[in-house]
Each structure stands twice: as structure tokens, then as C-alpha cells.
mmCIF file with all atom_site columns, C-alpha atoms in Angstrom:
data_model
loop_
_atom_site.group_PDB
_atom_site.id
_atom_site.type_symbol
_atom_site.label_atom_id
_atom_site.label_alt_id
_atom_site.label_comp_id
_atom_site.label_asym_id
_atom_site.label_entity_id
_atom_site.label_seq_id
_atom_site.pdbx_PDB_ins_code
_atom_site.Cartn_x
_atom_site.Cartn_y
_atom_site.Cartn_z
_atom_site.occupancy
_atom_site.B_iso_or_equiv
_atom_site.pdbx_formal_charge
_atom_site.auth_seq_id
_atom_site.auth_comp_id
_atom_site.auth_asym_id
_atom_site.auth_atom_id
_atom_site.pdbx_PDB_model_num
ATOM 1   C CA . MET Q 1 1   ? -163.881 69.255 -240.288 1.00 0.00 ? 168 MET Q CA 1
ATOM 2   C CA . THR Q 1 2   ? -166.371 66.586 -239.343 1.00 0.00 ? 169 THR Q CA 1
ATOM 3   C CA . ILE Q 1 3   ? -168.394 66.780 -236.228 1.00 0.00 ? 170 ILE Q CA 1
ATOM 4   C CA . GLY Q 1 4   ? -168.495 63.865 -233.844 1.00 0.00 ? 171 GLY Q CA 1
ATOM 5   C CA . THR Q 1 5   ? -165.103 62.385 -234.688 1.00 0.00 ? 172 THR Q CA 1
ATOM 6   C CA . THR Q 1 6   ? -162.447 61.967 -232.072 1.00 0.00 ? 173 THR Q CA 1
ATOM 7   C CA . ARG Q 1 7   ? -158.750 62.416 -232.420 1.00 0.00 ? 174 ARG Q CA 1
ATOM 8   C CA . PRO Q 1 8   ? -156.740 59.247 -232.667 1.00 0.00 ? 175 PRO Q CA 1
ATOM 9   C CA . THR Q 1 9   ? -154.998 58.344 -229.419 1.00 0.00 ? 176 THR Q CA 1
ATOM 10  C CA . SER Q 1 10  ? -151.245 58.520 -229.263 1.00 0.00 ? 177 SER Q CA 1
ATOM 11  C CA . ARG Q 1 11  ? -149.412 55.231 -229.536 1.00 0.00 ? 178 ARG Q CA 1
ATOM 12  C CA . ARG Q 1 12  ? -146.251 56.640 -228.010 1.00 0.00 ? 179 ARG Q CA 1
ATOM 13  C CA . THR Q 1 13  ? -144.968 55.126 -224.814 1.00 0.00 ? 180 THR Q CA 1
ATOM 14  C CA . PRO Q 1 14  ? -144.065 57.434 -221.945 1.00 0.00 ? 181 PRO Q CA 1
ATOM 15  C CA . ALA Q 1 15  ? -140.495 58.655 -221.813 1.00 0.00 ? 182 ALA Q CA 1
ATOM 16  C CA . PRO Q 1 16  ? -138.238 56.401 -219.754 1.00 0.00 ? 183 PRO Q CA 1
ATOM 17  C CA . ARG Q 1 17  ? -137.130 57.581 -216.352 1.00 0.00 ? 184 ARG Q CA 1
ATOM 18  C CA . GLY Q 1 18  ? -133.509 57.217 -215.384 1.00 0.00 ? 185 GLY Q CA 1
ATOM 19  C CA . PRO Q 1 19  ? -130.317 56.927 -217.381 1.00 0.00 ? 186 PRO Q CA 1
ATOM 20  C CA . ALA Q 1 20  ? -130.547 55.816 -221.012 1.00 0.00 ? 187 ALA Q CA 1
ATOM 21  C CA . THR Q 1 21  ? -128.339 52.812 -220.298 1.00 0.00 ? 188 THR Q CA 1
ATOM 22  C CA . ARG Q 1 22  ? -130.502 51.545 -217.464 1.00 0.00 ? 189 ARG Q CA 1
ATOM 23  C CA . ARG Q 1 23  ? -132.211 48.266 -218.331 1.00 0.00 ? 190 ARG Q CA 1
ATOM 24  C CA . ASP Q 1 24  ? -133.949 47.193 -215.142 1.00 0.00 ? 191 ASP Q CA 1
ATOM 25  C CA . THR Q 1 25  ? -137.264 48.698 -214.118 1.00 0.00 ? 192 THR Q CA 1
ATOM 26  C CA . ARG Q 1 26  ? -136.704 48.714 -210.390 1.00 0.00 ? 193 ARG Q CA 1
ATOM 27  C CA . ARG Q 1 27  ? -136.682 52.002 -208.565 1.00 0.00 ? 194 ARG Q CA 1
ATOM 28  C CA . PRO Q 1 28  ? -134.531 52.967 -205.604 1.00 0.00 ? 195 PRO Q CA 1
ATOM 29  C CA . GLY Q 1 29  ? -136.093 51.970 -202.319 1.00 0.00 ? 196 GLY Q CA 1
ATOM 30  C CA . GLU Q 1 30  ? -136.256 53.898 -199.112 1.00 0.00 ? 197 GLU Q CA 1
ATOM 31  C CA . PRO Q 1 31  ? -132.811 54.717 -197.729 1.00 0.00 ? 198 PRO Q CA 1
ATOM 32  C CA . ARG Q 1 32  ? -131.704 52.206 -195.140 1.00 0.00 ? 199 ARG Q CA 1
ATOM 33  C CA . ARG Q 1 33  ? -131.167 53.587 -191.695 1.00 0.00 ? 200 ARG Q CA 1
ATOM 34  C CA . VAL Q 1 34  ? -127.974 52.495 -190.007 1.00 0.00 ? 201 VAL Q CA 1
ATOM 35  C CA . PRO Q 1 35  ? -128.509 51.714 -186.319 1.00 0.00 ? 202 PRO Q CA 1
ATOM 36  C CA . VAL Q 1 36  ? -126.905 54.201 -183.935 1.00 0.00 ? 203 VAL Q CA 1
ATOM 37  C CA . GLN Q 1 37  ? -124.660 51.522 -182.395 1.00 0.00 ? 204 GLN Q CA 1
ATOM 38  C CA . GLN Q 1 38  ? -123.312 50.558 -185.810 1.00 0.00 ? 205 GLN Q CA 1
ATOM 39  C CA . ARG Q 1 39  ? -122.531 54.201 -186.670 1.00 0.00 ? 206 ARG Q CA 1
ATOM 40  C CA . GLN Q 1 40  ? -120.798 54.807 -183.353 1.00 0.00 ? 207 GLN Q CA 1
ATOM 41  C CA . ALA Q 1 41  ? -118.725 51.648 -183.705 1.00 0.00 ? 208 ALA Q CA 1
ATOM 42  C CA . VAL Q 1 42  ? -117.319 53.050 -186.933 1.00 0.00 ? 209 VAL Q CA 1
ATOM 43  C CA . ILE Q 1 43  ? -116.445 56.446 -185.439 1.00 0.00 ? 210 ILE Q CA 1
ATOM 44  C CA . ARG Q 1 44  ? -113.258 55.215 -183.794 1.00 0.00 ? 211 ARG Q CA 1
ATOM 45  C CA . TYR Q 1 45  ? -112.078 53.709 -187.103 1.00 0.00 ? 212 TYR Q CA 1
ATOM 46  C CA . TRP Q 1 46  ? -112.946 56.910 -188.965 1.00 0.00 ? 213 TRP Q CA 1
ATOM 47  C CA . PHE Q 1 47  ? -110.843 58.982 -186.577 1.00 0.00 ? 214 PHE Q CA 1
ATOM 48  C CA . ALA Q 1 48  ? -108.052 56.402 -186.487 1.00 0.00 ? 215 ALA Q CA 1
ATOM 49  C CA . GLU Q 1 49  ? -107.781 56.489 -190.298 1.00 0.00 ? 216 GLU Q CA 1
ATOM 50  C CA . ARG Q 1 50  ? -107.678 60.291 -190.335 1.00 0.00 ? 217 ARG Q CA 1
ATOM 51  C CA . LEU Q 1 51  ? -105.125 60.526 -187.548 1.00 0.00 ? 218 LEU Q CA 1
ATOM 52  C CA . LEU Q 1 52  ? -102.984 57.896 -189.248 1.00 0.00 ? 219 LEU Q CA 1
ATOM 53  C CA . ALA Q 1 53  ? -103.068 59.853 -192.519 1.00 0.00 ? 220 ALA Q CA 1
ATOM 54  C CA . VAL Q 1 54  ? -101.838 63.001 -190.734 1.00 0.00 ? 221 VAL Q CA 1
ATOM 55  C CA . LEU Q 1 55  ? -99.231  61.296 -188.547 1.00 0.00 ? 222 LEU Q CA 1
ATOM 56  C CA . SER Q 1 56  ? -97.801  59.322 -191.458 1.00 0.00 ? 223 SER Q CA 1
ATOM 57  C CA . GLY Q 1 57  ? -97.402  62.440 -193.579 1.00 0.00 ? 224 GLY Q CA 1
ATOM 58  C CA . HIS Q 1 58  ? -100.070 61.591 -196.168 1.00 0.00 ? 225 HIS Q CA 1
ATOM 59  C CA . ARG Q 1 59  ? -102.326 64.493 -195.158 1.00 0.00 ? 226 ARG Q CA 1
ATOM 60  C CA . PRO Q 1 60  ? -101.626 67.957 -193.705 1.00 0.00 ? 227 PRO Q CA 1
ATOM 61  C CA . VAL Q 1 61  ? -102.434 68.746 -190.073 1.00 0.00 ? 228 VAL Q CA 1
ATOM 62  C CA . HIS Q 1 62  ? -105.093 71.312 -190.970 1.00 0.00 ? 229 HIS Q CA 1
ATOM 63  C CA . TRP Q 1 63  ? -107.104 68.444 -192.485 1.00 0.00 ? 230 TRP Q CA 1
ATOM 64  C CA . MET Q 1 64  ? -108.126 67.668 -188.877 1.00 0.00 ? 231 MET Q CA 1
ATOM 65  C CA . LEU Q 1 65  ? -108.878 71.266 -187.860 1.00 0.00 ? 232 LEU Q CA 1
ATOM 66  C CA . ASN Q 1 66  ? -112.673 70.880 -187.731 1.00 0.00 ? 233 ASN Q CA 1
ATOM 67  C CA . HIS Q 1 67  ? -112.416 67.448 -186.115 1.00 0.00 ? 234 HIS Q CA 1
ATOM 68  C CA . THR Q 1 68  ? -110.351 68.386 -183.063 1.00 0.00 ? 235 THR Q CA 1
ATOM 69  C CA . VAL Q 1 69  ? -111.087 70.299 -179.903 1.00 0.00 ? 236 VAL Q CA 1
ATOM 70  C CA . GLY Q 1 70  ? -108.869 71.839 -177.239 1.00 0.00 ? 237 GLY Q CA 1
ATOM 71  C CA . GLU Q 1 71  ? -105.308 70.577 -176.967 1.00 0.00 ? 238 GLU Q CA 1
ATOM 72  C CA . ALA Q 1 72  ? -105.639 67.862 -179.630 1.00 0.00 ? 239 ALA Q CA 1
ATOM 73  C CA . TYR Q 1 73  ? -104.857 70.138 -182.574 1.00 0.00 ? 240 TYR Q CA 1
ATOM 74  C CA . ASP Q 1 74  ? -101.741 71.430 -180.788 1.00 0.00 ? 241 ASP Q CA 1
ATOM 75  C CA . GLN Q 1 75  ? -100.676 67.843 -180.073 1.00 0.00 ? 242 GLN Q CA 1
ATOM 76  C CA . LEU Q 1 76  ? -101.111 66.968 -183.747 1.00 0.00 ? 243 LEU Q CA 1
ATOM 77  C CA . SER Q 1 77  ? -99.164  70.076 -184.772 1.00 0.00 ? 244 SER Q CA 1
ATOM 78  C CA . ARG Q 1 78  ? -96.241  68.985 -182.597 1.00 0.00 ? 245 ARG Q CA 1
ATOM 79  C CA . LEU Q 1 79  ? -96.346  65.321 -183.654 1.00 0.00 ? 246 LEU Q CA 1
ATOM 80  C CA . ALA Q 1 80  ? -97.018  65.625 -187.398 1.00 0.00 ? 247 ALA Q CA 1
ATOM 81  C CA . PRO Q 1 81  ? -93.714  67.196 -188.555 1.00 0.00 ? 248 PRO Q CA 1
ATOM 82  C CA . ARG Q 1 82  ? -91.864  64.180 -187.132 1.00 0.00 ? 249 ARG Q CA 1
ATOM 83  C CA . THR Q 1 83  ? -94.257  61.834 -188.989 1.00 0.00 ? 250 THR Q CA 1
ATOM 84  C CA . PRO Q 1 84  ? -94.058  59.226 -186.213 1.00 0.00 ? 251 PRO Q CA 1
ATOM 85  C CA . LEU Q 1 85  ? -96.143  56.681 -188.122 1.00 0.00 ? 252 LEU Q CA 1
ATOM 86  C CA . ARG Q 1 86  ? -94.412  56.979 -191.492 1.00 0.00 ? 253 ARG Q CA 1
ATOM 87  C CA . ALA Q 1 87  ? -92.962  53.733 -192.769 1.00 0.00 ? 254 ALA Q CA 1
ATOM 88  C CA . ARG Q 1 88  ? -90.351  53.213 -195.416 1.00 0.00 ? 255 ARG Q CA 1
ATOM 89  C CA . GLY Q 1 89  ? -91.587  51.348 -198.465 1.00 0.00 ? 256 GLY Q CA 1
ATOM 90  C CA . THR Q 1 90  ? -95.072  50.416 -197.236 1.00 0.00 ? 257 THR Q CA 1
ATOM 91  C CA . ARG Q 1 91  ? -98.050  52.492 -196.248 1.00 0.00 ? 258 ARG Q CA 1
ATOM 92  C CA . PRO Q 1 92  ? -99.100  51.966 -192.610 1.00 0.00 ? 259 PRO Q CA 1
ATOM 93  C CA . VAL Q 1 93  ? -102.449 50.264 -191.984 1.00 0.00 ? 260 VAL Q CA 1
ATOM 94  C CA . ILE Q 1 94  ? -104.706 49.893 -188.973 1.00 0.00 ? 261 ILE Q CA 1
ATOM 95  C CA . ARG Q 1 95  ? -104.666 46.292 -187.755 1.00 0.00 ? 262 ARG Q CA 1
ATOM 96  C CA . GLU Q 1 96  ? -107.032 46.739 -184.832 1.00 0.00 ? 263 GLU Q CA 1
ATOM 97  C CA . CYS Q 1 97  ? -108.989 49.534 -183.225 1.00 0.00 ? 264 CYS Q CA 1
ATOM 98  C CA . GLY Q 1 98  ? -110.648 49.245 -179.832 1.00 0.00 ? 265 GLY Q CA 1
ATOM 99  C CA . GLU Q 1 99  ? -112.471 51.516 -177.441 1.00 0.00 ? 266 GLU Q CA 1
ATOM 100 C CA . HIS Q 1 100 ? -113.476 52.130 -173.861 1.00 0.00 ? 267 HIS Q CA 1
ATOM 101 C CA . ARG Q 1 101 ? -116.387 54.387 -172.905 1.00 0.00 ? 268 ARG Q CA 1
ATOM 102 C CA . PRO Q 1 102 ? -115.713 55.810 -169.449 1.00 0.00 ? 269 PRO Q CA 1
ATOM 103 C CA . GLU Q 1 103 ? -118.880 57.946 -169.604 1.00 0.00 ? 270 GLU Q CA 1
ATOM 104 C CA . ASP Q 1 104 ? -121.588 59.045 -172.027 1.00 0.00 ? 271 ASP Q CA 1
ATOM 105 C CA . GLY Q 1 105 ? -120.221 61.179 -174.842 1.00 0.00 ? 272 GLY Q CA 1
ATOM 106 C CA . VAL Q 1 106 ? -116.604 60.034 -174.371 1.00 0.00 ? 273 VAL Q CA 1
ATOM 107 C CA . ILE Q 1 107 ? -114.636 57.358 -176.233 1.00 0.00 ? 274 ILE Q CA 1
ATOM 108 C CA . GLU Q 1 108 ? -111.070 56.469 -175.324 1.00 0.00 ? 275 GLU Q CA 1
ATOM 109 C CA . ALA Q 1 109 ? -109.739 54.534 -178.297 1.00 0.00 ? 276 ALA Q CA 1
ATOM 110 C CA . PHE Q 1 110 ? -106.558 52.814 -179.374 1.00 0.00 ? 277 PHE Q CA 1
ATOM 111 C CA . ALA Q 1 111 ? -105.268 51.627 -182.717 1.00 0.00 ? 278 ALA Q CA 1
ATOM 112 C CA . ARG Q 1 112 ? -102.566 49.101 -183.540 1.00 0.00 ? 279 ARG Q CA 1
ATOM 113 C CA . ILE Q 1 113 ? -100.790 50.255 -186.657 1.00 0.00 ? 280 ILE Q CA 1
ATOM 114 C CA . ALA Q 1 114 ? -98.628  48.005 -188.809 1.00 0.00 ? 281 ALA Q CA 1
ATOM 115 C CA . ALA Q 1 115 ? -96.104  49.125 -191.388 1.00 0.00 ? 282 ALA Q CA 1
ATOM 116 C CA . GLY Q 1 116 ? -93.982  46.339 -192.737 1.00 0.00 ? 283 GLY Q CA 1
ATOM 117 C CA . GLU Q 1 117 ? -92.350  44.571 -189.772 1.00 0.00 ? 284 GLU Q CA 1
ATOM 118 C CA . GLN Q 1 118 ? -93.069  47.439 -187.397 1.00 0.00 ? 285 GLN Q CA 1
ATOM 119 C CA . LEU Q 1 119 ? -96.097  47.569 -185.072 1.00 0.00 ? 286 LEU Q CA 1
ATOM 120 C CA . ARG Q 1 120 ? -96.999  50.864 -183.388 1.00 0.00 ? 287 ARG Q CA 1
ATOM 121 C CA . ALA Q 1 121 ? -99.720  52.066 -181.045 1.00 0.00 ? 288 ALA Q CA 1
ATOM 122 C CA . MET Q 1 122 ? -101.830 55.199 -181.114 1.00 0.00 ? 289 MET Q CA 1
ATOM 123 C CA . ALA Q 1 123 ? -104.280 56.315 -178.434 1.00 0.00 ? 290 ALA Q CA 1
ATOM 124 C CA . PHE Q 1 124 ? -106.863 59.048 -178.800 1.00 0.00 ? 291 PHE Q CA 1
ATOM 125 C CA . ARG Q 1 125 ? -109.839 60.467 -176.941 1.00 0.00 ? 292 ARG Q CA 1
ATOM 126 C CA . LEU Q 1 126 ? -113.079 61.440 -178.653 1.00 0.00 ? 293 LEU Q CA 1
ATOM 127 C CA . GLU Q 1 127 ? -115.674 63.704 -177.086 1.00 0.00 ? 294 GLU Q CA 1
ATOM 128 C CA . GLN Q 1 128 ? -119.187 64.337 -178.294 1.00 0.00 ? 295 GLN Q CA 1
ATOM 129 C CA . GLY Q 1 129 ? -120.119 68.018 -178.353 1.00 0.00 ? 296 GLY Q CA 1
ATOM 130 C CA . PRO Q 1 130 ? -123.498 69.629 -177.743 1.00 0.00 ? 297 PRO Q CA 1
ATOM 131 C CA . ASP Q 1 131 ? -124.109 69.439 -181.512 1.00 0.00 ? 298 ASP Q CA 1
ATOM 132 C CA . ARG Q 1 132 ? -123.761 65.602 -181.224 1.00 0.00 ? 299 ARG Q CA 1
ATOM 133 C CA . ARG Q 1 133 ? -120.609 65.623 -183.394 1.00 0.00 ? 300 ARG Q CA 1
ATOM 134 C CA . TRP Q 1 134 ? -117.565 63.673 -182.270 1.00 0.00 ? 301 TRP Q CA 1
ATOM 135 C CA . LYS Q 1 135 ? -114.243 65.517 -182.022 1.00 0.00 ? 302 LYS Q CA 1
ATOM 136 C CA . CYS Q 1 136 ? -110.770 64.367 -181.096 1.00 0.00 ? 303 CYS Q CA 1
ATOM 137 C CA . ALA Q 1 137 ? -109.675 65.798 -177.725 1.00 0.00 ? 304 ALA Q CA 1
ATOM 138 C CA . ALA Q 1 138 ? -106.265 64.102 -177.268 1.00 0.00 ? 305 ALA Q CA 1
ATOM 139 C CA . VAL Q 1 139 ? -103.732 62.072 -179.264 1.00 0.00 ? 306 VAL Q CA 1
ATOM 140 C CA . GLU Q 1 140 ? -100.696 60.031 -178.216 1.00 0.00 ? 307 GLU Q CA 1
ATOM 141 C CA . VAL Q 1 141 ? -98.378  57.834 -180.245 1.00 0.00 ? 308 VAL Q CA 1
ATOM 142 C CA . GLY Q 1 142 ? -96.320  55.058 -178.677 1.00 0.00 ? 309 GLY Q CA 1
ATOM 143 C CA . THR Q 1 143 ? -92.582  54.981 -179.282 1.00 0.00 ? 310 THR Q CA 1
ATOM 144 C CA . PRO Q 1 144 ? -91.146  51.993 -181.139 1.00 0.00 ? 311 PRO Q CA 1
ATOM 145 C CA . ALA Q 1 145 ? -89.995  49.121 -178.941 1.00 0.00 ? 312 ALA Q CA 1
#
């Protein structure tokens, strides 16, 4: 052993971070915050899609259990077995969804639902609870013309 000599430095490069197949060196940025108005505008569509799935027979009623309050779950339980929004041959889709806000924490919404040649209407009321979560409080489905 000689005194005064230093160990050779390592020529290894640091281990890569991220998946082995990743080629770019960019890193994820800060998560983008969605403005409150933009999130709330989507809420009516989110509920409309879920209600449509239940009322067309694509999902069971209990799928909405944690998203309903009061009479709404009972209304869904009565409506769902008849599958009022089921269409033959094509899956129903939401063509339009609008809202009215009669007071803070309440949204009265409607959805126009198309299935083939048929156009149906669905109305529902959303209420914001003390935990700031939206829940469906009422549901109605229009009869075919």
C-alpha cells in the first residue's frame, strides 16, 4: 500500500430514474389545478352518465348508493327494473346536459338522451352536503312522446 495515492474516481453514470423504456429527460411538472367552476360544470355530466348507466340497465342500482341522498335511491330502485332508457340495438348517449342553480349548493339538471331514433329526457337534482360532496336527491325520466 502506498501512502499519498488516491483511489481512482468511478466513471459510472448515475442510475437512470424512471422506466427503462423512457427516452426523454423531462420530469413531471406540478399537477395542474382545475378551476372550481370547471369541476362543477362537469358534475352534472358525471351524474347524468351514472344515472343513464343505471336506468339503461348497464349498471346495477346499488352502484349509485353512495351518490344518492333521501328519496333518490328509492326513485332509482323503482325506475331501474323497467330500464326506461334502454334502447334496442344502440347504447343510449347523452346529447346535451344543462343546469339551473336555484341556490348555493343545489343544481337542478336535465339531460337529453338519444338512442337510435328515440330522444328522451331525464331530470335530476343534486345537493351539496356539509362534506362538500355532491349527491343526487331526485330523479325523473320523461315518457316517450
